[in-house]
Coordinates of C-alpha atoms and ligand atoms in Angstrom, one line a residue:
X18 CA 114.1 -15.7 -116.8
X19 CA 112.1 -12.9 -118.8
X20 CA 109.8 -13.5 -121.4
X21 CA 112.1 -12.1 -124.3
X22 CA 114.9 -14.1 -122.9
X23 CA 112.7 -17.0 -123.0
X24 CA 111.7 -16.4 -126.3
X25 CA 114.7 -15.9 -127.8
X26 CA 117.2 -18.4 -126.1
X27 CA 114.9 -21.7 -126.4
X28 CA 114.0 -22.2 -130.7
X29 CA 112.8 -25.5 -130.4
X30 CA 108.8 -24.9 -128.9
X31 CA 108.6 -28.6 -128.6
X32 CA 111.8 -29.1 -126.2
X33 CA 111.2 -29.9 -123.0
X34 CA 113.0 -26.4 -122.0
X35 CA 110.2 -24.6 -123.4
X36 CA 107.3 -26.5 -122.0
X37 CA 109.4 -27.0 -118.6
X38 CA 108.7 -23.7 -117.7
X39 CA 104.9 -23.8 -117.8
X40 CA 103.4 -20.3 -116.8
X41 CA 106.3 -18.5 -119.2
X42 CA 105.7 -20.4 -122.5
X43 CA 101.7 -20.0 -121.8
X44 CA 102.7 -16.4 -121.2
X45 CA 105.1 -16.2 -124.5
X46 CA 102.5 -18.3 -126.5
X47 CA 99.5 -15.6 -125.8
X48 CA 101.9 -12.9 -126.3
X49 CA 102.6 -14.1 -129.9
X50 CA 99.1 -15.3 -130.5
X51 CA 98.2 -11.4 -130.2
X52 CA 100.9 -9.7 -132.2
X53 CA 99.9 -12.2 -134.8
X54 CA 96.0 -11.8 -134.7
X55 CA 97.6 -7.5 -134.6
X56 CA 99.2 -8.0 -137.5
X57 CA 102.1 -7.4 -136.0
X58 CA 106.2 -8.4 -134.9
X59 CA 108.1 -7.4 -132.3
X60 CA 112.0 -7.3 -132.7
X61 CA 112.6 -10.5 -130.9
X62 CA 110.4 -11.7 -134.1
X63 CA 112.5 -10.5 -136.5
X64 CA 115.5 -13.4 -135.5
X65 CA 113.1 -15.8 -134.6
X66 CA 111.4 -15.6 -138.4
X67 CA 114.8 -15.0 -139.7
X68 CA 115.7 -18.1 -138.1
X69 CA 113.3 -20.1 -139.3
X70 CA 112.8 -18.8 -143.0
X71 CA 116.8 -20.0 -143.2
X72 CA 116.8 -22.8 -141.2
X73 CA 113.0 -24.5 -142.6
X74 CA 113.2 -23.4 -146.5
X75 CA 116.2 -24.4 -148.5
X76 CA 115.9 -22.0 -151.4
X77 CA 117.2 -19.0 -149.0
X78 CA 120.0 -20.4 -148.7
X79 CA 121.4 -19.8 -152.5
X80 CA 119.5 -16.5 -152.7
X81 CA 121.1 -14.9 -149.9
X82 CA 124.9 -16.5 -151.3
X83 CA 124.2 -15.0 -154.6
X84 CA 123.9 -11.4 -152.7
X85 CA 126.2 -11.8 -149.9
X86 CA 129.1 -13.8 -151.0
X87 CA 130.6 -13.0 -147.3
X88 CA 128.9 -12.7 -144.0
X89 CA 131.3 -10.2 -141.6
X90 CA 130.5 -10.6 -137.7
X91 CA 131.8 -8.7 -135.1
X92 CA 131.2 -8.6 -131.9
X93 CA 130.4 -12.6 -132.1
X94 CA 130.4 -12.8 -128.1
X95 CA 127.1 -10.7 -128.2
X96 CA 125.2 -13.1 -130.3
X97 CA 122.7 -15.4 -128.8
X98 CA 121.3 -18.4 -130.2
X99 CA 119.1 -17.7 -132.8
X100 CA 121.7 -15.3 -134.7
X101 CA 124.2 -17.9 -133.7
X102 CA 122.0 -20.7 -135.5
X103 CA 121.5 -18.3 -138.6
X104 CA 125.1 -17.7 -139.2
X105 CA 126.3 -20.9 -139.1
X106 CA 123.1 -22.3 -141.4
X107 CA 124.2 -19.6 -144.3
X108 CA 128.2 -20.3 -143.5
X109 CA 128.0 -23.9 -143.5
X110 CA 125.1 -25.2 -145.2
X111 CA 124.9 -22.4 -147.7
X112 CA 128.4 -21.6 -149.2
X113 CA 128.7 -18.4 -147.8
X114 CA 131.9 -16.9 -146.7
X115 CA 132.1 -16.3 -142.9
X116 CA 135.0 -14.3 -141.1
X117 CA 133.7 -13.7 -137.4
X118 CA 135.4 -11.3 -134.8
X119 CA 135.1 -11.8 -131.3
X120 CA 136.7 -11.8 -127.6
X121 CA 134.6 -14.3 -125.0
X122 CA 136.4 -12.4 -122.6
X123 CA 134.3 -9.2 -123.3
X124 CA 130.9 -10.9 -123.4
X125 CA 128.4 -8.6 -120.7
X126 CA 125.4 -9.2 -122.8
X127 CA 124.0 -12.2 -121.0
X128 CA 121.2 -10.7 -119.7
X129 CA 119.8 -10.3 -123.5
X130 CA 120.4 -13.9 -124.1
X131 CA 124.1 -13.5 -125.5
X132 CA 126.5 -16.3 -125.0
X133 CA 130.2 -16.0 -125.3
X134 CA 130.4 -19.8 -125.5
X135 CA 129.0 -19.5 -128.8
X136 CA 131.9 -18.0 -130.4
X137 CA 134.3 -20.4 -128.8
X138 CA 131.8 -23.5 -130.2
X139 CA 132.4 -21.8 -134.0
X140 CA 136.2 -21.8 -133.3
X141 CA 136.4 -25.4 -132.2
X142 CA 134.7 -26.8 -135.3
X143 CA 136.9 -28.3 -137.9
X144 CA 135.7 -26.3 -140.9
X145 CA 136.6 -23.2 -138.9
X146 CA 140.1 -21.7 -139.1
X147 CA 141.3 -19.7 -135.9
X148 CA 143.0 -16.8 -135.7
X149 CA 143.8 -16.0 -131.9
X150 CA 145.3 -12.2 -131.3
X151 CA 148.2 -11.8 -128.9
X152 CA 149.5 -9.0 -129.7
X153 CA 147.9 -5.7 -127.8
X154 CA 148.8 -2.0 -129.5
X155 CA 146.4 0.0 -127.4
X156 CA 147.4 -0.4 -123.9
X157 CA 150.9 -0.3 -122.0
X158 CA 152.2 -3.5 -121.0
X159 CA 151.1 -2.9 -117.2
X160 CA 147.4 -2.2 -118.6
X161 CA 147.7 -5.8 -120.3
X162 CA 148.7 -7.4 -117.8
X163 CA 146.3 -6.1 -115.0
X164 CA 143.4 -6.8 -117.4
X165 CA 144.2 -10.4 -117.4
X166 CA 144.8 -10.3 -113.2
X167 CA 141.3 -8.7 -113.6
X168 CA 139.8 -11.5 -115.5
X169 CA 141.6 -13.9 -113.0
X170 CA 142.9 -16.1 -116.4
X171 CA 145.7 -16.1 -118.4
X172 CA 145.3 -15.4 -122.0
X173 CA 149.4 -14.6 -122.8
X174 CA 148.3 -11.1 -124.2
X175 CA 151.8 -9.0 -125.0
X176 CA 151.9 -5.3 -125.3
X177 CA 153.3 -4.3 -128.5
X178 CA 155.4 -1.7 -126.9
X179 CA 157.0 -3.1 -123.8
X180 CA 158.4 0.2 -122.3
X181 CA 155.2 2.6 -122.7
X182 CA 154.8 3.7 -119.2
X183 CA 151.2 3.7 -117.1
X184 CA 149.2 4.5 -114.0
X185 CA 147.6 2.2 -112.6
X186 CA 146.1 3.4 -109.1
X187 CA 143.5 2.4 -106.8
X188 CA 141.7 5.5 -104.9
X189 CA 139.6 5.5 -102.1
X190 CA 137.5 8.9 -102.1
X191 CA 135.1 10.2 -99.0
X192 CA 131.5 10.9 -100.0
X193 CA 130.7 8.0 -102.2
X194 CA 130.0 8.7 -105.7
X195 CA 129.8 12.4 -105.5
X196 CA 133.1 12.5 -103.4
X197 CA 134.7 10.2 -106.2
X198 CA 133.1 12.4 -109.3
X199 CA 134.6 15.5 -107.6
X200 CA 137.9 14.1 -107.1
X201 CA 138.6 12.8 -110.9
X202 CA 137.3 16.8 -111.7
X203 CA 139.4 18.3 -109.5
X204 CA 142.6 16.1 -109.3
X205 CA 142.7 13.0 -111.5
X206 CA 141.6 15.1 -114.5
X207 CA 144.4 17.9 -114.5
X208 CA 147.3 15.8 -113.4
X209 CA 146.6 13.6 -116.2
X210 CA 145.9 16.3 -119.0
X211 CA 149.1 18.0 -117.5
X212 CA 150.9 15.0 -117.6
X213 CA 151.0 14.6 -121.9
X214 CA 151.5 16.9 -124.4
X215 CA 148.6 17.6 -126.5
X216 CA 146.2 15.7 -124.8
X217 CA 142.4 16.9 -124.3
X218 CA 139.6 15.7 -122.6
X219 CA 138.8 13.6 -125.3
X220 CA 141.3 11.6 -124.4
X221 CA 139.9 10.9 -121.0
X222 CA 136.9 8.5 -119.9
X223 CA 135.1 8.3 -116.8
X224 CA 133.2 4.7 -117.0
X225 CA 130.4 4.0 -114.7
X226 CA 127.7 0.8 -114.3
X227 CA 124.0 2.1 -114.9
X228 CA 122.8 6.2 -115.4
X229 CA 122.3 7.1 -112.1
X230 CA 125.3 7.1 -111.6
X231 CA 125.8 8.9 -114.7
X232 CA 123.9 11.7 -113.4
X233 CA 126.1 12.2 -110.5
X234 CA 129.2 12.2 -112.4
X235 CA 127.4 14.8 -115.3
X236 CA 126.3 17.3 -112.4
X237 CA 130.0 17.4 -111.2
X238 CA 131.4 17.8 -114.7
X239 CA 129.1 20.2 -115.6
X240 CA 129.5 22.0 -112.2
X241 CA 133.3 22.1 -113.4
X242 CA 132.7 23.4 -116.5
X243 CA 133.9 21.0 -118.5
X244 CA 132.6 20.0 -121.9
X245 CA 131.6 16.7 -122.1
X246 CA 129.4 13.7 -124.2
X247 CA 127.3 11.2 -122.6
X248 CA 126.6 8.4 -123.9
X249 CA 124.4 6.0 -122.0
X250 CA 120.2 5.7 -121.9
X251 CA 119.9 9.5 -121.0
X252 CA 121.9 10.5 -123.6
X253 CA 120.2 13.4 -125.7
X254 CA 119.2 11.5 -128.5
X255 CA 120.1 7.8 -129.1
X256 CA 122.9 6.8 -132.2
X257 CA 121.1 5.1 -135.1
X258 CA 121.8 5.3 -138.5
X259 CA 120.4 8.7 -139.3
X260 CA 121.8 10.6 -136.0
X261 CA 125.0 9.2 -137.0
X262 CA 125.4 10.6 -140.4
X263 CA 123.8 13.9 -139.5
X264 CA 127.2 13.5 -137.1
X265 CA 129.4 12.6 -139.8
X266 CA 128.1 15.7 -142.7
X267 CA 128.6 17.8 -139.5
X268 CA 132.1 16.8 -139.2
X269 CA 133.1 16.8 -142.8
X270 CA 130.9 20.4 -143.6
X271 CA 133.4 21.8 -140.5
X272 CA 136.3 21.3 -142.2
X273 CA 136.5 17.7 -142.8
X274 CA 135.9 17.9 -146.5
X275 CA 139.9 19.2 -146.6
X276 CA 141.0 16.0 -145.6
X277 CA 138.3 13.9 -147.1
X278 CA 137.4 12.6 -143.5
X279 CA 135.1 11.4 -143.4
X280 CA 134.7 11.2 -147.5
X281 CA 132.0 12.5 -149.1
X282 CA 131.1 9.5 -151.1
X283 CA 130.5 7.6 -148.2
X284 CA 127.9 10.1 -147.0
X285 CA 126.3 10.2 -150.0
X286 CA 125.9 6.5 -150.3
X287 CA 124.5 6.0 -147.0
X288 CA 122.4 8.6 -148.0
X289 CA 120.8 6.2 -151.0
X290 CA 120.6 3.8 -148.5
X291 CA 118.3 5.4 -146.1
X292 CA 116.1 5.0 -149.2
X293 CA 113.4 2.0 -148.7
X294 CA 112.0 1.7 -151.3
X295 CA 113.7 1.3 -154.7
X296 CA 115.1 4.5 -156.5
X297 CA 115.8 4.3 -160.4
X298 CA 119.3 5.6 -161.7
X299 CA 118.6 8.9 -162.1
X300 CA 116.5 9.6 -159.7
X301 CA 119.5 8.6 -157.3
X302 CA 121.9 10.4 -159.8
X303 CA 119.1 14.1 -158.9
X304 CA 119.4 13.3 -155.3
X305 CA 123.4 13.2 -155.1
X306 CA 123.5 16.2 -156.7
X307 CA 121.3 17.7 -154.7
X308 CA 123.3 16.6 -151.5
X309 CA 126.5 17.4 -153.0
X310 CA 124.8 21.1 -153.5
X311 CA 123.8 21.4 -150.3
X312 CA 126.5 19.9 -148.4
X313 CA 128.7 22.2 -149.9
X314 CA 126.6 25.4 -149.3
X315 CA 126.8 24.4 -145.7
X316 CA 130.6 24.5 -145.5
X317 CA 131.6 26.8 -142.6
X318 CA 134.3 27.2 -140.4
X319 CA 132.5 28.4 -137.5
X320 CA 128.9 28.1 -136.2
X321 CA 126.0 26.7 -134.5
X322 CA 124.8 23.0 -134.7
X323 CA 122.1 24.3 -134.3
X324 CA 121.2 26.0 -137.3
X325 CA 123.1 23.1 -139.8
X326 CA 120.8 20.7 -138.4
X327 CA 117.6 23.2 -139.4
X328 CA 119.1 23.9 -143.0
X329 CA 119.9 19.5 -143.5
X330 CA 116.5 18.6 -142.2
X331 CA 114.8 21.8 -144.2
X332 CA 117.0 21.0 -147.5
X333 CA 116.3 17.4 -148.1
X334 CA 116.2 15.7 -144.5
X335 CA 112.6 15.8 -143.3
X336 CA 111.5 15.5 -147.3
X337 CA 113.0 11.9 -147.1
X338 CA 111.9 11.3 -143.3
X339 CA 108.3 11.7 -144.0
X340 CA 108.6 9.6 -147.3
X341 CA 110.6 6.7 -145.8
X342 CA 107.9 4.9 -142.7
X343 CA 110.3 2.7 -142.3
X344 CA 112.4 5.9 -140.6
X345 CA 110.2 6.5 -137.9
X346 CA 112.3 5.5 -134.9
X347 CA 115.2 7.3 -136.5
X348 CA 113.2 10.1 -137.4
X349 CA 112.5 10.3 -133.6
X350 CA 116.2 10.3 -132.6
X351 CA 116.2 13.3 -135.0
X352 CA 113.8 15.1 -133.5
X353 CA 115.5 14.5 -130.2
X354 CA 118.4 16.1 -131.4
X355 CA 117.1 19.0 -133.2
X356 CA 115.5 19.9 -129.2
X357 CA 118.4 19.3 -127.5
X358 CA 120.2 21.5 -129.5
X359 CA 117.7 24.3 -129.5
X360 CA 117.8 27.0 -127.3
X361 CA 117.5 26.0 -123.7
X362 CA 118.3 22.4 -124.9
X363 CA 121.3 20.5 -123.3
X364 CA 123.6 20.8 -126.2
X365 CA 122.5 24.2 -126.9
X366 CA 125.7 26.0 -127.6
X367 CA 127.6 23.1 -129.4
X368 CA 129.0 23.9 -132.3
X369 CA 129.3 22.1 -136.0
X370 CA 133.0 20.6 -135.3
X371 CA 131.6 19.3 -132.2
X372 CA 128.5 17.8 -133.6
X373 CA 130.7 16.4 -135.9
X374 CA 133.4 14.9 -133.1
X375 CA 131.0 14.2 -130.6
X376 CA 132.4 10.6 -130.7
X377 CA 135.8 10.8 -130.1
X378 CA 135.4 14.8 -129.9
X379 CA 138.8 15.9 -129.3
X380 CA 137.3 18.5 -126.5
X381 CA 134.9 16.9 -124.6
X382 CA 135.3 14.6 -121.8
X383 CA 133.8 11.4 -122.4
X384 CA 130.6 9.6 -119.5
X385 CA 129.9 6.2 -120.7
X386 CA 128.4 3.6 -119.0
X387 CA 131.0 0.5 -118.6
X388 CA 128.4 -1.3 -121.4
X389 CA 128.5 1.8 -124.1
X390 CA 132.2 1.9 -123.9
X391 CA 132.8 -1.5 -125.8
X392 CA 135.2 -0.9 -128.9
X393 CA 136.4 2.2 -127.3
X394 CA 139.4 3.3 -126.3
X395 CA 140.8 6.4 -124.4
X396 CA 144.2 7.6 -123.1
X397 CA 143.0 7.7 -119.4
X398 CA 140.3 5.9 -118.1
X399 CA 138.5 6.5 -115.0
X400 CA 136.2 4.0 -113.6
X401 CA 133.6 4.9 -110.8
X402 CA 132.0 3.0 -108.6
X403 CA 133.9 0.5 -107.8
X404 CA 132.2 -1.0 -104.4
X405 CA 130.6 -3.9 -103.2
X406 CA 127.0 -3.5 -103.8
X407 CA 127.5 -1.9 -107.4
X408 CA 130.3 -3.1 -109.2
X409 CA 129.4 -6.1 -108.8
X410 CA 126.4 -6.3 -106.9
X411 CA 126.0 -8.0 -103.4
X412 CA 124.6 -11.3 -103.8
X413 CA 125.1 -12.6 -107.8
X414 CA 124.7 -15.7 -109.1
X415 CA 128.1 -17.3 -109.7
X416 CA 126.8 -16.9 -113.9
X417 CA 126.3 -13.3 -113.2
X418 CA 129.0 -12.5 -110.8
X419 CA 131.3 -13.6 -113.8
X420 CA 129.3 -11.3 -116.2
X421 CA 130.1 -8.5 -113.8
X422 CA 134.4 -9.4 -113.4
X423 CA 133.9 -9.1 -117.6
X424 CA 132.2 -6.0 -117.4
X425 CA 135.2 -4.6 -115.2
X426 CA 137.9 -6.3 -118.2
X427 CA 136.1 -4.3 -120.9
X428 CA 136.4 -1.3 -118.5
X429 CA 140.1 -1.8 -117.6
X430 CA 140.9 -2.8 -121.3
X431 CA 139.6 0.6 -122.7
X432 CA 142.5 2.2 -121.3
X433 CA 145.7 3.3 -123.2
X434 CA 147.8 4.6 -120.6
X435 CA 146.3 5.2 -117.5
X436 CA 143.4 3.6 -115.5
X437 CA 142.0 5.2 -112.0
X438 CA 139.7 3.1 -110.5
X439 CA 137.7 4.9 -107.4
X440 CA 135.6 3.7 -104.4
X441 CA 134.4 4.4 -101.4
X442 CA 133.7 1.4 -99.3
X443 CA 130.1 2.1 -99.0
X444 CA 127.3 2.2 -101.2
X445 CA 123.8 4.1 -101.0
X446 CA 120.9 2.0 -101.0
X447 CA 117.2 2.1 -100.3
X448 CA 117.8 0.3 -97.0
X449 CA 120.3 2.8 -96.4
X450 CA 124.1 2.8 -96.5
X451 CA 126.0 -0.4 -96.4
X452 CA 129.7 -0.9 -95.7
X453 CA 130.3 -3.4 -97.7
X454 CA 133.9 -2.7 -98.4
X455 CA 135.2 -1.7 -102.1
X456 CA 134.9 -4.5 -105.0
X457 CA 136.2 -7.6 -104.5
X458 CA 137.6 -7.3 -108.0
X459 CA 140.2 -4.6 -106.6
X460 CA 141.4 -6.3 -104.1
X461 CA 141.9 -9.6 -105.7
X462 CA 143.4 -7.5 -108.5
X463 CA 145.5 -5.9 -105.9
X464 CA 146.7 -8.9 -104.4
X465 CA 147.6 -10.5 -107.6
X466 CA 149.6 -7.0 -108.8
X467 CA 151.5 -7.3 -105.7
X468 CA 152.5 -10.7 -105.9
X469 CA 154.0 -10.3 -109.2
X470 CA 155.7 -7.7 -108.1
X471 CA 157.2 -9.6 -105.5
X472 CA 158.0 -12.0 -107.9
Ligands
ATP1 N1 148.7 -3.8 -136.7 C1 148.5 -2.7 -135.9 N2 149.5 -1.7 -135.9 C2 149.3 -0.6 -135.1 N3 148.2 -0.4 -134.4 C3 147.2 -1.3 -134.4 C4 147.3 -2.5 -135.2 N4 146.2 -3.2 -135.0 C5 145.4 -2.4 -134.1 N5 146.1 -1.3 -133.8 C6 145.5 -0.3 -132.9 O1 145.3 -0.9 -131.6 C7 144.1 -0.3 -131.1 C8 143.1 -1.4 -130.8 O2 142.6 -1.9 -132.0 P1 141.1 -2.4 -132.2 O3 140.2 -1.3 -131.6 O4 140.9 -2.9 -133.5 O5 141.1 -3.6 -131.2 P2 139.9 -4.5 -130.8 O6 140.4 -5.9 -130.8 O7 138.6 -4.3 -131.5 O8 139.7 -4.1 -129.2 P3 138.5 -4.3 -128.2 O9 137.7 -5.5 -128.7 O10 139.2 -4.5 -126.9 O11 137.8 -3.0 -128.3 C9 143.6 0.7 -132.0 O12 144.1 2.0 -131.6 C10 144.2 0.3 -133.3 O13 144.5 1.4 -134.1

């Protein structure tokens, strides 16, 4: 167990689980002792003090109810304990409203401290009413049903279309991970643009487990020719906040602003909101003008990201970055962007509408790692990877091993109408190349397919 882990799974410092484990609370201890005599907190902190101003001082609890009447979560299976603790403090002690989306099922946080379980211990209280989904509208009934062989329980999920045809197939490709890159290029990927009307390569995922393998499958993409977006940990420039709604003016100075998507007063209120420190009525009432003025002047139909993102930043952008310290990160991921777009930079040709659509870009082909592509969802997905020794690892705990079988449900479950998942019965690694055979998870998933069909 890591120190963060430690830190942030075991609140109580006088529990025997944090003084069991000797060397790593002497460890955690010193480590806090330093930001503290630094002046300074670390983002584990921030839910640890959060925790502990609601849980130790009463008078939060009213304050925060007068200003947020209703707490939204979603994603609940990614919480750990301390934002589990909070939530149910301000829910249950404090009045407010709680409504709390989540799927167990897709919980492949663990590793961070996050604990599926904790969703299922909100639904089981009393005071708690449940609402449990069954019906599916994204994938084909096959897709459903596969999903739950893949997760090896059965959860009664029912396709809302019954007769929506899919593929599901199981590939073995030569060459490993290059040899199954080059094979979704060159076959999987036309058959299966050929195979719909209107369909892009937006429309189609390849999932893989970590950015190495990333790599491989970007160097045979790009070798293709094909556009696509990555989005993993060596992705351009990381999505926060302010990356995002650069992404979102882009898309609505392109053309969007016909259709009101996305609508302009949303921009404009995030834009308020990037403000810190508090802004009187008219100076926010200057600034939307301003925006407005220069949103509008950047209307085009054609042209380079490029140069949109120099005019934003020039025009009020970087004036509000170097005011706003609490931007820094943000304004990092800005700057990251602004070089990969410039000359020489990876995204150097891409233009405004694709700035704009570069999630869910109707013409790129999307690379995610199986983690980034939570909440997603794609006509064709094509997983990578799918041997012993990678997906899932060789030797797992039986905790872990269970983490990884999730991780291939959320990849499965992405899919709308078609799934390819690829192997190659080996995997590289730095003792050399093992034959481990392809992931266990296909061929129970196999086996149980078959059966039914049998059936
Ligand atoms: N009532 C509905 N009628 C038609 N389509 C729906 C309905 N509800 C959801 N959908 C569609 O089903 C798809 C999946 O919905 P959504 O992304 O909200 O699911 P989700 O539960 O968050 O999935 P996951 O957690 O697996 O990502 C989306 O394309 C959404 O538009």
């Amino acid at each position: 167990m890591d120190l963060g882990r430690h830190r942030r799974s075991i609140l109580d410092r006088t529990s025997e689980a944090w003084t069991s484990e000797e060397e790593l609370a002497a460890w955690a201890e010193g480590y806090e002792a330093e930001l503290r005599r630094t002046g300074l907190v670390d983002f584990d902190d921030l839910v640890i003090f959060g925790q502990r101003l609601v849980s130790e001082h009463d008078w939060v609890l009213p304050l925060l109810q007068a200003k947020f009447p209703v707490l939204a979560v979603d994603e609940y299976q990614d919480l750990g304990v301390a934002l589990h603790r909070i939530v149910k403090r301000v829910a249950f002690d404090g009045g407010v409203r709680l409504f709390a989306v989540g799927d167990p099922d897709q919980s492949i946080y663990g590793f961070t401290g996050a604990d599926g379980a904790l969703l299922q211990e909100l639904a089981e209280r009393e005071d708690v009413e449940r609402v449990q989904l069954q019906l599916n509208y994204r994938s084909a009934s096959r897709i459903v049903s596969a999903s739950e062989m893949a997760l090896g329980e059965a959860r009664g999920y029912q396709s809302n279309d019954p007769d929506r045809q899919a593929v599901i197939a199981f590939v073995e490709c030569d060459d490993g991970l290059e040899g199954q890159a080059a094979h979704a290029v060159a076959e999987i990927i036309p058959a299966a643009l050929a195979a719909k009307p209107g369909r892009a390569l937006g429309d189609i995922a390849i999932l893989y487990r970590d950015y190495r393998a990333g790599d491989v499958v970007a160097e045979a993409v790009a070798a293709a020719d094909l556009d696509f977006v990555r989005v993993d940990t060596v992705a351009p420039y990381r999505k926060v906040a302010l990356t995002n709604w650069i992404e979102d003016c882009a898309a609505w100075c392109a053309g969007g602003w016909r259709e009101a998507r996305p609508q302009l007063r949303g921009l404009l209120d995030r834009w308020i909101g990037f403000h810190r420190a508090r802004i009187s009525d008219a100076q926010a009432r200057t600034e939307l003008q301003s925006l407005t003025r220069l949103l509008w002047s950047l209307r085009v139909e054609e042209g380079l990201a490029r140069d949109f993102v120099a005019s934003l930043r020039d025009g009020m952008l970087d004036a509000l970055m170097a005011a706003e310290p609490s931007l820094a990160d943000q304004s990092e991921q800005v700057d990251r962007m602004s070089t990969a777009l410039a000359a020489g930079g990876p995204l150097a040709d891409l233009d405004l509408a694709s700035l704009g659509g570069r999630d869910g870009s109707p013409v790129h082909l999307n690379l995610l790692t199986l983690h980034s592509a939570k909440g997603c969802e794609y006509d064709v997905v094509i997983m990578v990877g799918l041997d012993l020794g990678s997906l899932p690892w060789r030797s797992e705990l039986p905790a872990v091993r269970r983490e990884s079988r999730r991780l291939f449900y959320v990849g499965l479950t992405r899919a709308r109408d078609e799934i390819h998942m690829l192997y190659s019965g080996y995997v590289d690694t730095r003792g050399g190349r093992m034959y481990w055979g392809r992931s266990p998870f296909l061929n129970e998933l196999e086996a149980r397919m078959q059966e039914a069909e049998d059936e």
